[in-house]
PDB file of C-alpha atoms in Angstrom:
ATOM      1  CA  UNK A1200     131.124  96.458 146.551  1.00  0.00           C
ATOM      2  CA  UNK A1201     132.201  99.505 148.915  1.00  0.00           C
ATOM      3  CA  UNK A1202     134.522 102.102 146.676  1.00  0.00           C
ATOM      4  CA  UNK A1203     137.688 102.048 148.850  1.00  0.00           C
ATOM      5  CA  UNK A1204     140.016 105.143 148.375  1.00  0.00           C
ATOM      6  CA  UNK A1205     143.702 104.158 148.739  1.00  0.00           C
ATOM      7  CA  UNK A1206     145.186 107.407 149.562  1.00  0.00           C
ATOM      8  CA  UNK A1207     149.281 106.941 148.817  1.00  0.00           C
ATOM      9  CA  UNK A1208     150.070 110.086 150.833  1.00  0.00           C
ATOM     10  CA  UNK A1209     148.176 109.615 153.726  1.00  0.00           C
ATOM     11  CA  UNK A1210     149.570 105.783 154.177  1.00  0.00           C
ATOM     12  CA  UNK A1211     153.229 106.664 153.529  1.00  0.00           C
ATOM     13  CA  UNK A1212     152.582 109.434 156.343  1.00  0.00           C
ATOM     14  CA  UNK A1213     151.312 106.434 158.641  1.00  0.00           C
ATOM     15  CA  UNK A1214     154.476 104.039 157.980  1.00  0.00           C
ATOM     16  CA  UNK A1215     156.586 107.272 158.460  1.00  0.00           C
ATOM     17  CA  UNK A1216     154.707 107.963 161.828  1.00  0.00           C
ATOM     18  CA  UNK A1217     155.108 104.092 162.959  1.00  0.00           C
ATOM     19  CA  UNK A1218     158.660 103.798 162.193  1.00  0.00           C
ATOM     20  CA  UNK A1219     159.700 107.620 162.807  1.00  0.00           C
ATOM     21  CA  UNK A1220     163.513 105.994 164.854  1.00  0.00           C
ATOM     22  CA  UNK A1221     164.400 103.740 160.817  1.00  0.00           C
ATOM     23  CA  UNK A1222     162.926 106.215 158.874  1.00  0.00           C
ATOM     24  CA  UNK A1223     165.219 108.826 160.444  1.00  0.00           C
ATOM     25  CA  UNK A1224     168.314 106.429 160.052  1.00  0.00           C
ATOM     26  CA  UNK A1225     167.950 105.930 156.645  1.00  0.00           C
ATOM     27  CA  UNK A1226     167.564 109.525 155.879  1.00  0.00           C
ATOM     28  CA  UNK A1227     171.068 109.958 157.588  1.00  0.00           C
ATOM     29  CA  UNK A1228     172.586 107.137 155.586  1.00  0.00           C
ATOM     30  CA  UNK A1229     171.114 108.395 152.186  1.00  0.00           C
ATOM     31  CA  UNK A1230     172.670 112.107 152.846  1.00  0.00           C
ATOM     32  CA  UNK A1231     176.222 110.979 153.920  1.00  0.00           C
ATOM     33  CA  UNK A1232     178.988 111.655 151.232  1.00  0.00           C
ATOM     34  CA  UNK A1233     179.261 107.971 150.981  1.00  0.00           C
ATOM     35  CA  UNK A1234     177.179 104.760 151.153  1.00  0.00           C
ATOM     36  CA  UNK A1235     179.700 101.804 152.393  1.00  0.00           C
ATOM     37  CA  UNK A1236     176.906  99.854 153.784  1.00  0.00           C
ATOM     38  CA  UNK A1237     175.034  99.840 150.191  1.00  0.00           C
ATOM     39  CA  UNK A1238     172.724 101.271 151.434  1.00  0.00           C
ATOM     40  CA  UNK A1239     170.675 102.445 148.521  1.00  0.00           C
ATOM     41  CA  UNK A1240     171.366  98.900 147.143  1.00  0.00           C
ATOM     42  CA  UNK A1241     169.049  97.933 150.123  1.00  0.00           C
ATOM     43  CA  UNK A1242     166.465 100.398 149.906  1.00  0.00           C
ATOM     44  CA  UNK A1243     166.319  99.761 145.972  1.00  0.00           C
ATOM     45  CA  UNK A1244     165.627  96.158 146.806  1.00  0.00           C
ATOM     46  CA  UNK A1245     163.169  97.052 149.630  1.00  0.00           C
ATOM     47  CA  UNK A1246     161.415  99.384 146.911  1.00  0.00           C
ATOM     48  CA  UNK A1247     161.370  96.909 144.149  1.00  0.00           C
ATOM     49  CA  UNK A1248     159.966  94.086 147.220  1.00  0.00           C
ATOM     50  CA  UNK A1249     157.096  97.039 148.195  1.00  0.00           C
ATOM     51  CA  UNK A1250     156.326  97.386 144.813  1.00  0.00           C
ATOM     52  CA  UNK A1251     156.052  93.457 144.468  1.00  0.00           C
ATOM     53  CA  UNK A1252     153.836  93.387 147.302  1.00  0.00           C
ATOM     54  CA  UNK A1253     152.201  96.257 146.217  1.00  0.00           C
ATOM     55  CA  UNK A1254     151.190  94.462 143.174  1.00  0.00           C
ATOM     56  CA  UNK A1255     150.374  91.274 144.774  1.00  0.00           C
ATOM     57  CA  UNK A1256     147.606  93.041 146.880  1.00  0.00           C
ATOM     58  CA  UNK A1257     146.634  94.877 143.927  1.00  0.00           C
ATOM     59  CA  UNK A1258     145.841  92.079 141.945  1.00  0.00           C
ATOM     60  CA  UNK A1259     144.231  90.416 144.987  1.00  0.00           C
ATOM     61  CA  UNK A1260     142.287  92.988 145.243  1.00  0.00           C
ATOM     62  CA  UNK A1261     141.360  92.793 141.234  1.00  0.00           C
ATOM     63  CA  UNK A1262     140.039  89.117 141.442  1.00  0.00           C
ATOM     64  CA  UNK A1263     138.251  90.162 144.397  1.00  0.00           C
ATOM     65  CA  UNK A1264     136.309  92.482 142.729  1.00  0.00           C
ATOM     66  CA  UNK A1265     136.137  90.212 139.433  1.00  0.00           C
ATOM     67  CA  UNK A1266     134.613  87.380 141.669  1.00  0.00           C
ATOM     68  CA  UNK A1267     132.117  89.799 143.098  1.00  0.00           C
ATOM     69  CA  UNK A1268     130.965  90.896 139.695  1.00  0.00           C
ATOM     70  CA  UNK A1269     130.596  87.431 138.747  1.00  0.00           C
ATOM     71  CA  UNK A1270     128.698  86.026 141.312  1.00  0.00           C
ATOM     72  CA  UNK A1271     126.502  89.849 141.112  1.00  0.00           C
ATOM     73  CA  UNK A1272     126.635  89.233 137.472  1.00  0.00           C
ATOM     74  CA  UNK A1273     125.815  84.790 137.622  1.00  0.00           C
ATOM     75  CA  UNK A1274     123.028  86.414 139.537  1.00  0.00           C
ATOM     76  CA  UNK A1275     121.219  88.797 137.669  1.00  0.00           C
ATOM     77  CA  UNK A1276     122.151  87.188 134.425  1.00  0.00           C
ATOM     78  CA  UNK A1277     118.899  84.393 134.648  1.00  0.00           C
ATOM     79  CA  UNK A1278     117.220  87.471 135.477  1.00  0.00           C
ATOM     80  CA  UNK A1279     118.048  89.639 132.476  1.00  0.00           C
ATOM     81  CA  UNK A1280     117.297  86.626 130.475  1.00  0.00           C
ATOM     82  CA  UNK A1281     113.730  86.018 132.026  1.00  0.00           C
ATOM     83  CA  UNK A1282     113.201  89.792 130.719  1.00  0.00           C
ATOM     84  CA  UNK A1283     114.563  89.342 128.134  1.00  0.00           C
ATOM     85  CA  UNK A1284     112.150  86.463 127.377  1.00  0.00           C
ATOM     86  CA  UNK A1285     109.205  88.217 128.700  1.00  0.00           C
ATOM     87  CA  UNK A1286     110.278  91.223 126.325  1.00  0.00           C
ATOM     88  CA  UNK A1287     110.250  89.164 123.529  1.00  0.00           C
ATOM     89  CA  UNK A1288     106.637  87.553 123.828  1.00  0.00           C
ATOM     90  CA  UNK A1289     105.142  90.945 124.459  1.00  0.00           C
ATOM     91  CA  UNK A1290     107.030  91.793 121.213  1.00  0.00           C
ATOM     92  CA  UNK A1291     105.434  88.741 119.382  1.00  0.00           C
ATOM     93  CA  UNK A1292     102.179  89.358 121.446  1.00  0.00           C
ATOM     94  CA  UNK A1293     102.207  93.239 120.465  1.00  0.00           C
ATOM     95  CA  UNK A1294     102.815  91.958 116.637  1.00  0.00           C
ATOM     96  CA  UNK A1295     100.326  89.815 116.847  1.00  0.00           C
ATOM     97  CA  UNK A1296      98.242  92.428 117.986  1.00  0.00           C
ATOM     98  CA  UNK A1297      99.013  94.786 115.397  1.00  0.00           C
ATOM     99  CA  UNK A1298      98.035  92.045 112.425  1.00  0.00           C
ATOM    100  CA  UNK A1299      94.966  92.020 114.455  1.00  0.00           C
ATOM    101  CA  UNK A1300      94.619  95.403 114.636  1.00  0.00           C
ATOM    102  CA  UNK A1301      95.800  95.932 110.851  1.00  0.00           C
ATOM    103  CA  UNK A1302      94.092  93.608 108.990  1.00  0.00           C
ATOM    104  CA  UNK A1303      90.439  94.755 109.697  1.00  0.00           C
ATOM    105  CA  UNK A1304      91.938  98.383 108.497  1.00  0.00           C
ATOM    106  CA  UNK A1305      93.315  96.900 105.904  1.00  0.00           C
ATOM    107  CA  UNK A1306      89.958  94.956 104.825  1.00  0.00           C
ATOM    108  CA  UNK A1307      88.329  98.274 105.405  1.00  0.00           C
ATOM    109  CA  UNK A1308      90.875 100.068 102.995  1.00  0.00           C
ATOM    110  CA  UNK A1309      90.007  97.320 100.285  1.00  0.00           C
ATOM    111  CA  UNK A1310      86.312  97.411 100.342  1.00  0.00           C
ATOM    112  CA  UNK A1311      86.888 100.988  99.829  1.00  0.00           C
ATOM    113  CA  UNK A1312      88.762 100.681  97.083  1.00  0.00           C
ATOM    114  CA  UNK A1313      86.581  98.328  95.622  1.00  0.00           C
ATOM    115  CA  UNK A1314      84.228 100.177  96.357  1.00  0.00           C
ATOM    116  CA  UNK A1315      85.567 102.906  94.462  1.00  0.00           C
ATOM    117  CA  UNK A1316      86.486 100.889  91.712  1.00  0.00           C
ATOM    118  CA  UNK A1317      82.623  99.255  91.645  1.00  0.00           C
ATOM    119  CA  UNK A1318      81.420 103.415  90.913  1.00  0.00           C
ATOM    120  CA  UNK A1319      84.080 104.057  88.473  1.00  0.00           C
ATOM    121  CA  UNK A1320      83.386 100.595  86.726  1.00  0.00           C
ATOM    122  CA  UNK A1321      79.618 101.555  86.999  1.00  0.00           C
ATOM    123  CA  UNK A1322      80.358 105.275  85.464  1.00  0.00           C
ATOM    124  CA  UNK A1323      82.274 103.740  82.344  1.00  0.00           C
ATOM    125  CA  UNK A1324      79.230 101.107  81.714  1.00  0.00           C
ATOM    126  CA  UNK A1325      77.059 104.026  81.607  1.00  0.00           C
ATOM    127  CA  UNK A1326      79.348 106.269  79.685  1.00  0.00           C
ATOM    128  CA  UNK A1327      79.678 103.094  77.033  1.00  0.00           C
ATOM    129  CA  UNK A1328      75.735 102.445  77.422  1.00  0.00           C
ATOM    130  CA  UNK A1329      75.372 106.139  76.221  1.00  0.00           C
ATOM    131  CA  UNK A1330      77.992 105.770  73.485  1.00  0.00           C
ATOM    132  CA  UNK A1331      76.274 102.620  73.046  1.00  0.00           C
ATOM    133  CA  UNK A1332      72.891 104.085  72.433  1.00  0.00           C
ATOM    134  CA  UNK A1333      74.174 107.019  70.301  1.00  0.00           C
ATOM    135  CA  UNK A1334      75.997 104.315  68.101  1.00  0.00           C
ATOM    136  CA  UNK A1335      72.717 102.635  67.756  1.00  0.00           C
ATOM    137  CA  UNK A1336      70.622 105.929  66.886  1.00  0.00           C
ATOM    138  CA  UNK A1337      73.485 106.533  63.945  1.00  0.00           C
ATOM    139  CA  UNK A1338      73.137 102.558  62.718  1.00  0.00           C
ATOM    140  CA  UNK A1339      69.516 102.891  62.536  1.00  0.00           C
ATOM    141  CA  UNK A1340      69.659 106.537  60.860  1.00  0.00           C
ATOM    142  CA  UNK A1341      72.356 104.910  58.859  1.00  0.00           C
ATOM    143  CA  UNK A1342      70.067 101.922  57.645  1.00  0.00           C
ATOM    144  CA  UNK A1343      67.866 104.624  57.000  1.00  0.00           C
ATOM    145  CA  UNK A1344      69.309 105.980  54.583  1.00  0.00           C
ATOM    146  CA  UNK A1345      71.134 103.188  52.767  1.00  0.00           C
ATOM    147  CA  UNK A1346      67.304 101.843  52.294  1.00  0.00           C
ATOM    148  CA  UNK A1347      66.994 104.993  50.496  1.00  0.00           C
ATOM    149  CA  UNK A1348      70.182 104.396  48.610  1.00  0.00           C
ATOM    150  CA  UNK A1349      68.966 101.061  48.303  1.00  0.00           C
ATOM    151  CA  UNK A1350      65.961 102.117  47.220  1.00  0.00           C
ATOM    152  CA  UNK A1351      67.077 105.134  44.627  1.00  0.00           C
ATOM    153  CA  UNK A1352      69.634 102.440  43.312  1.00  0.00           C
ATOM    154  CA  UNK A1353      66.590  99.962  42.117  1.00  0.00           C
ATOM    155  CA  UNK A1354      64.719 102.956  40.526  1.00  0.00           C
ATOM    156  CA  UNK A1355      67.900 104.108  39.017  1.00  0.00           C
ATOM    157  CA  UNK A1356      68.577 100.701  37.789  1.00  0.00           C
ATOM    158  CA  UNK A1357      65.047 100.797  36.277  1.00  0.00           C
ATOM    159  CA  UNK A1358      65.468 103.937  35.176  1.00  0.00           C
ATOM    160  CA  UNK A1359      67.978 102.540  33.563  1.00  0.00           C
ATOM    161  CA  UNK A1360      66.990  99.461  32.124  1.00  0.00           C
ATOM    162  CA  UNK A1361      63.767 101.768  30.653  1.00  0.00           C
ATOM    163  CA  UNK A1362      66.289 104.061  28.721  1.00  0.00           C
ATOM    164  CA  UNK A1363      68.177 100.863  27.090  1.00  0.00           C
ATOM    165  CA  UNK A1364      64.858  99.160  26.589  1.00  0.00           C
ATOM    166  CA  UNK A1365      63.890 102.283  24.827  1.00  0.00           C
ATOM    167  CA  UNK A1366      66.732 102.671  22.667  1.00  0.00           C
ATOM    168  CA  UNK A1367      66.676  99.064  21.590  1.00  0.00           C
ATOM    169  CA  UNK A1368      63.311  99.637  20.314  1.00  0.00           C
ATOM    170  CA  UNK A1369      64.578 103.039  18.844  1.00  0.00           C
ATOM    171  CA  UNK A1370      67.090 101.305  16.851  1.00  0.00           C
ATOM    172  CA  UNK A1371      64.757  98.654  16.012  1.00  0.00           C
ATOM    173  CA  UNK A1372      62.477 101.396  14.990  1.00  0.00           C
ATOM    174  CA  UNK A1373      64.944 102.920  12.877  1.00  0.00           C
ATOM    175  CA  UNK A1374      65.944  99.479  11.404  1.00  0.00           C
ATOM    176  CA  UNK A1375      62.380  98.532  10.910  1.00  0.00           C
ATOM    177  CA  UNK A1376      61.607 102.166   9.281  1.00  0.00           C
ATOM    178  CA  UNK A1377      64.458 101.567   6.820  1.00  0.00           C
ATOM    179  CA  UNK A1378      63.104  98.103   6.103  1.00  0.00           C
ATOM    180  CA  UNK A1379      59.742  99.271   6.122  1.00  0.00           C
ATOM    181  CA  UNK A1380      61.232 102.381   3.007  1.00  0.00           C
ATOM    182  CA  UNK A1381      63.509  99.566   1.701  1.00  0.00           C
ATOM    183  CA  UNK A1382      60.004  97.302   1.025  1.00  0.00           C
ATOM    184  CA  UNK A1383      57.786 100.473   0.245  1.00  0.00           C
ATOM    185  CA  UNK A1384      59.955 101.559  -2.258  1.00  0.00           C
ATOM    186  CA  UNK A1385      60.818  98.017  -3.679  1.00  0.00           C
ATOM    187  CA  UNK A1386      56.727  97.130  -4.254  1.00  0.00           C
ATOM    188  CA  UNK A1387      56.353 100.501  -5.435  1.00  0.00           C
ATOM    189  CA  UNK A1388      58.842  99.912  -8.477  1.00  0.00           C
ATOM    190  CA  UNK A1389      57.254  96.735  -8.536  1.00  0.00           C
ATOM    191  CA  UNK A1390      53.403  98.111  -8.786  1.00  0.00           C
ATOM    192  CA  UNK A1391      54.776 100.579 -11.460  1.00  0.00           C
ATOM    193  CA  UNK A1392      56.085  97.866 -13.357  1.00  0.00           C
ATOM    194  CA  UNK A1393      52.964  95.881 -13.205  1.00  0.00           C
ATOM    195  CA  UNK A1394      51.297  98.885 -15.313  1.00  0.00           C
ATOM    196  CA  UNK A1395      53.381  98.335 -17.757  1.00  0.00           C
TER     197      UNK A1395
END
């Protein structure tokens, strides 16, 4: 579409030219005291039927221009939308890509974390291996020593039993003794009176 400048000016000075003998007429009419003729009635009208015209051309001109976008527009519209497709697969195809891309680096990222994980895991079992071991140490040093218990607990027991044993036969000592007097004494009053 060629940009046409309508230049009011320049084409009122070209009807003015053209019709110099009316134009001067009407000038004369329009400054004399009076206007019998009605004349400005006319020119008003002629104005008003320029102006019509004027508009008529103008939107002439408008769906001229309209139609030319359209058909520039009807053809460059299948166009746009064949980029538009091709846009969009290139989008798919560069997503696509990108999982492609991604997911190996994301594999990579998880073996190293696993990886990572695997030594810390490994670091606690030997930590708790150690702990482990040192609990072990203190069980046996601790069955150690409660054999000793164990073992002071059976001699104090004996011990024990010994000192009751021994003061049972204390008291039956004691008991025995005072039977033992008891008898002495009673065959001794006996003997003396078998003297008699």
């Amino acid at each position: 579409i060629e940009a046409n400048e309508f230049d009011v000016d320049a084409e009122f000075d070209a009807i003015v030219e053209q019709n110099e003998d009316t134009m001067r007429f009407i000038q004369e009419r329009l400054r004399s005291a009076g206007d019998p003729s009605g004349m400005k009635e006319m020119i008003n009208e002629l104005a008003k039927g320029v102006n019509a015209t004027i508009d008529v051309e103008w939107n002439t001109w408008l769906l001229q221009v309209a139609a030319v976008y359209n058909q520039e527009l009807s053809a460059i519209l299948p166009i746009l939308e064949n980029e538009l497709a091709a846009i969009s697969d290139k989008v798919a195809m560069i997503d696509k890509n990108r999982e492609q891309v991604a997911l190996p680096m994301l594999i990579r990222s998880a073996r190293r974390e696993t990886k990572k994980n695997l030594l810390r895991t490994k670091a606690k079992v030997s930590t708790c291996h150690d702990e482990v071991s040192e609990l072990e140490a203190d069980l046996e040093e601790a069955e150690r020593h409660l054999k000793k218990l164990q073992a002071s607990q059976e001699k104090f027991s004996q011990l024990s039993k010994s000192v009751e044993s021994a003061h049972d036969l204390h008291c039956k000592e004691q008991d025995n003794r005072q039977t033992a007097d008891s008898s002495y004494f009673k065959f001794f009053s006996v003997e003396k009176l078998h003297n008699w």
